[in-house]
Amino acid sequence: MSSINLDGGERTILKGLGFGGSAVDGHTLFERCPGFAEAEFVDSMKGLIMMGYVSTDGRNLRTMEDIKNVAFQINSGYARELREALNPQAKPKKSRRVRRE
């Protein structure tokens, strides 16, 4: 079971990034996430980066202009847990181990 808790904005950003492993530039990512205010988008991105769920090639991301010029991708170390957190209805696979007495 995943212990990752995401709010609605973070979920939208992660879905916009996708789990394909390729990097997405900030301008394209912002276009994939309709209905976001710029300040809310910047705040959500900072949170995802601080938690280590999203990796980036930029250092200072204070404004929307900084974010639009940087590429982002989902951290491969957290990809499985993030996918489970986005789809909590999926039942975990049962272990194939059999206990014998």
PDB file of C-alpha atoms in Angstrom:
ATOM      1  CA  MET A   1       0.000   0.000   0.000  1.00  0.00           C
ATOM      2  CA  SER A   2       1.271   3.431  -0.903  1.00  0.00           C
ATOM      3  CA  SER A   3       1.837   5.992   1.839  1.00  0.00           C
ATOM      4  CA  ILE A   4       2.021   8.912  -0.594  1.00  0.00           C
ATOM      5  CA  ASN A   5      -0.738  11.496  -0.135  1.00  0.00           C
ATOM      6  CA  LEU A   6      -1.281  13.941  -2.979  1.00  0.00           C
ATOM      7  CA  ASP A   7      -3.612  16.906  -3.288  1.00  0.00           C
ATOM      8  CA  GLY A   8      -5.577  17.654  -6.454  1.00  0.00           C
ATOM      9  CA  GLY A   9      -3.000  20.020  -7.923  1.00  0.00           C
ATOM     10  CA  GLU A  10      -0.169  17.571  -7.467  1.00  0.00           C
ATOM     11  CA  ARG A  11      -2.241  14.806  -9.075  1.00  0.00           C
ATOM     12  CA  THR A  12      -2.938  17.015 -12.091  1.00  0.00           C
ATOM     13  CA  ILE A  13       0.738  17.854 -12.529  1.00  0.00           C
ATOM     14  CA  LEU A  14       1.810  14.216 -12.274  1.00  0.00           C
ATOM     15  CA  LYS A  15      -0.785  13.189 -14.848  1.00  0.00           C
ATOM     16  CA  GLY A  16       0.477  15.983 -17.114  1.00  0.00           C
ATOM     17  CA  LEU A  17       4.045  14.716 -16.775  1.00  0.00           C
ATOM     18  CA  GLY A  18       3.076  11.137 -17.488  1.00  0.00           C
ATOM     19  CA  PHE A  19       4.972   8.030 -16.503  1.00  0.00           C
ATOM     20  CA  GLY A  20       6.762   7.510 -19.818  1.00  0.00           C
ATOM     21  CA  GLY A  21      10.123   8.571 -18.416  1.00  0.00           C
ATOM     22  CA  SER A  22      10.703  11.417 -20.843  1.00  0.00           C
ATOM     23  CA  ALA A  23      11.237  14.994 -19.735  1.00  0.00           C
ATOM     24  CA  VAL A  24       8.569  17.647 -20.309  1.00  0.00           C
ATOM     25  CA  ASP A  25       9.398  21.340 -20.464  1.00  0.00           C
ATOM     26  CA  GLY A  26       7.596  23.652 -18.055  1.00  0.00           C
ATOM     27  CA  HIS A  27       5.665  25.558 -20.716  1.00  0.00           C
ATOM     28  CA  THR A  28       4.173  22.363 -22.173  1.00  0.00           C
ATOM     29  CA  LEU A  29       3.410  21.027 -18.708  1.00  0.00           C
ATOM     30  CA  PHE A  30       1.540  24.208 -17.768  1.00  0.00           C
ATOM     31  CA  GLU A  31      -0.532  23.902 -20.962  1.00  0.00           C
ATOM     32  CA  ARG A  32      -1.377  20.271 -20.082  1.00  0.00           C
ATOM     33  CA  CYS A  33      -2.761  21.385 -16.714  1.00  0.00           C
ATOM     34  CA  PRO A  34      -5.735  23.650 -17.479  1.00  0.00           C
ATOM     35  CA  GLY A  35      -7.411  25.687 -14.767  1.00  0.00           C
ATOM     36  CA  PHE A  36      -4.270  26.362 -12.741  1.00  0.00           C
ATOM     37  CA  ALA A  37      -3.366  29.808 -11.501  1.00  0.00           C
ATOM     38  CA  GLU A  38       0.341  30.472 -11.990  1.00  0.00           C
ATOM     39  CA  ALA A  39       1.020  30.877  -8.269  1.00  0.00           C
ATOM     40  CA  GLU A  40      -0.773  27.607  -7.475  1.00  0.00           C
ATOM     41  CA  PHE A  41       1.179  25.785 -10.202  1.00  0.00           C
ATOM     42  CA  VAL A  42       4.516  27.110  -8.916  1.00  0.00           C
ATOM     43  CA  ASP A  43       3.621  26.134  -5.338  1.00  0.00           C
ATOM     44  CA  SER A  44       2.582  22.600  -6.328  1.00  0.00           C
ATOM     45  CA  MET A  45       5.736  22.102  -8.421  1.00  0.00           C
ATOM     46  CA  LYS A  46       7.944  23.258  -5.552  1.00  0.00           C
ATOM     47  CA  GLY A  47       6.236  20.764  -3.254  1.00  0.00           C
ATOM     48  CA  LEU A  48       6.701  17.855  -5.668  1.00  0.00           C
ATOM     49  CA  ILE A  49      10.360  18.745  -6.170  1.00  0.00           C
ATOM     50  CA  MET A  50      11.024  19.134  -2.434  1.00  0.00           C
ATOM     51  CA  MET A  51       9.511  15.696  -1.745  1.00  0.00           C
ATOM     52  CA  GLY A  52      11.698  14.228  -4.498  1.00  0.00           C
ATOM     53  CA  TYR A  53       8.793  12.963  -6.622  1.00  0.00           C
ATOM     54  CA  VAL A  54       9.743  15.163  -9.573  1.00  0.00           C
ATOM     55  CA  SER A  55      13.261  15.829 -10.788  1.00  0.00           C
ATOM     56  CA  THR A  56      14.368  18.856 -12.765  1.00  0.00           C
ATOM     57  CA  ASP A  57      17.426  20.288 -14.441  1.00  0.00           C
ATOM     58  CA  GLY A  58      16.932  23.730 -12.855  1.00  0.00           C
ATOM     59  CA  ARG A  59      17.849  24.990  -9.416  1.00  0.00           C
ATOM     60  CA  ASN A  60      15.977  28.227  -8.641  1.00  0.00           C
ATOM     61  CA  LEU A  61      12.290  27.933  -9.410  1.00  0.00           C
ATOM     62  CA  ARG A  62      10.682  30.987  -7.885  1.00  0.00           C
ATOM     63  CA  THR A  63       8.493  32.319 -10.679  1.00  0.00           C
ATOM     64  CA  MET A  64       6.478  30.948 -13.568  1.00  0.00           C
ATOM     65  CA  GLU A  65       9.102  32.231 -16.005  1.00  0.00           C
ATOM     66  CA  ASP A  66      11.734  30.095 -14.246  1.00  0.00           C
ATOM     67  CA  ILE A  67       9.502  27.031 -14.504  1.00  0.00           C
ATOM     68  CA  LYS A  68       8.690  27.541 -18.188  1.00  0.00           C
ATOM     69  CA  ASN A  69      12.394  27.339 -19.096  1.00  0.00           C
ATOM     70  CA  VAL A  70      13.124  24.068 -17.253  1.00  0.00           C
ATOM     71  CA  ALA A  71      12.446  20.387 -18.043  1.00  0.00           C
ATOM     72  CA  PHE A  72      10.735  18.077 -15.537  1.00  0.00           C
ATOM     73  CA  GLN A  73      10.282  14.346 -15.187  1.00  0.00           C
ATOM     74  CA  ILE A  74       8.933  11.931 -12.604  1.00  0.00           C
ATOM     75  CA  ASN A  75      11.628  10.478 -10.377  1.00  0.00           C
ATOM     76  CA  SER A  76      11.953   6.835 -11.430  1.00  0.00           C
ATOM     77  CA  GLY A  77      12.536   5.777  -7.820  1.00  0.00           C
ATOM     78  CA  TYR A  78       9.021   6.900  -6.872  1.00  0.00           C
ATOM     79  CA  ALA A  79       7.212   6.087 -10.137  1.00  0.00           C
ATOM     80  CA  ARG A  80       5.567   2.893  -8.913  1.00  0.00           C
ATOM     81  CA  GLU A  81       4.350   4.395  -5.637  1.00  0.00           C
ATOM     82  CA  LEU A  82       3.092   7.526  -7.398  1.00  0.00           C
ATOM     83  CA  ARG A  83       1.190   5.451  -9.938  1.00  0.00           C
ATOM     84  CA  GLU A  84      -0.453   3.549  -7.058  1.00  0.00           C
ATOM     85  CA  ALA A  85      -1.270   6.817  -5.276  1.00  0.00           C
ATOM     86  CA  LEU A  86      -2.990   8.146  -8.425  1.00  0.00           C
ATOM     87  CA  ASN A  87      -5.054   4.980  -8.788  1.00  0.00           C
ATOM     88  CA  PRO A  88      -5.958   3.836  -5.256  1.00  0.00           C
ATOM     89  CA  GLN A  89      -8.772   1.502  -6.416  1.00  0.00           C
ATOM     90  CA  ALA A  90      -6.341  -0.944  -7.966  1.00  0.00           C
ATOM     91  CA  LYS A  91      -6.002  -3.983  -5.746  1.00  0.00           C
ATOM     92  CA  PRO A  92      -2.473  -5.069  -4.939  1.00  0.00           C
ATOM     93  CA  LYS A  93      -1.449  -8.326  -6.538  1.00  0.00           C
ATOM     94  CA  LYS A  94      -1.555 -11.320  -4.255  1.00  0.00           C
ATOM     95  CA  SER A  95       1.688 -12.999  -3.474  1.00  0.00           C
ATOM     96  CA  ARG A  96       2.301 -16.301  -5.181  1.00  0.00           C
ATOM     97  CA  ARG A  97       3.948 -17.637  -2.059  1.00  0.00           C
ATOM     98  CA  VAL A  98       2.183 -20.577  -0.493  1.00  0.00           C
ATOM     99  CA  ARG A  99       2.555 -21.419   3.128  1.00  0.00           C
ATOM    100  CA  ARG A 100       2.987 -25.113   3.675  1.00  0.00           C
ATOM    101  CA  GLU A 101       2.636 -26.800   6.983  1.00  0.00           C
TER     102      GLU A 101
END
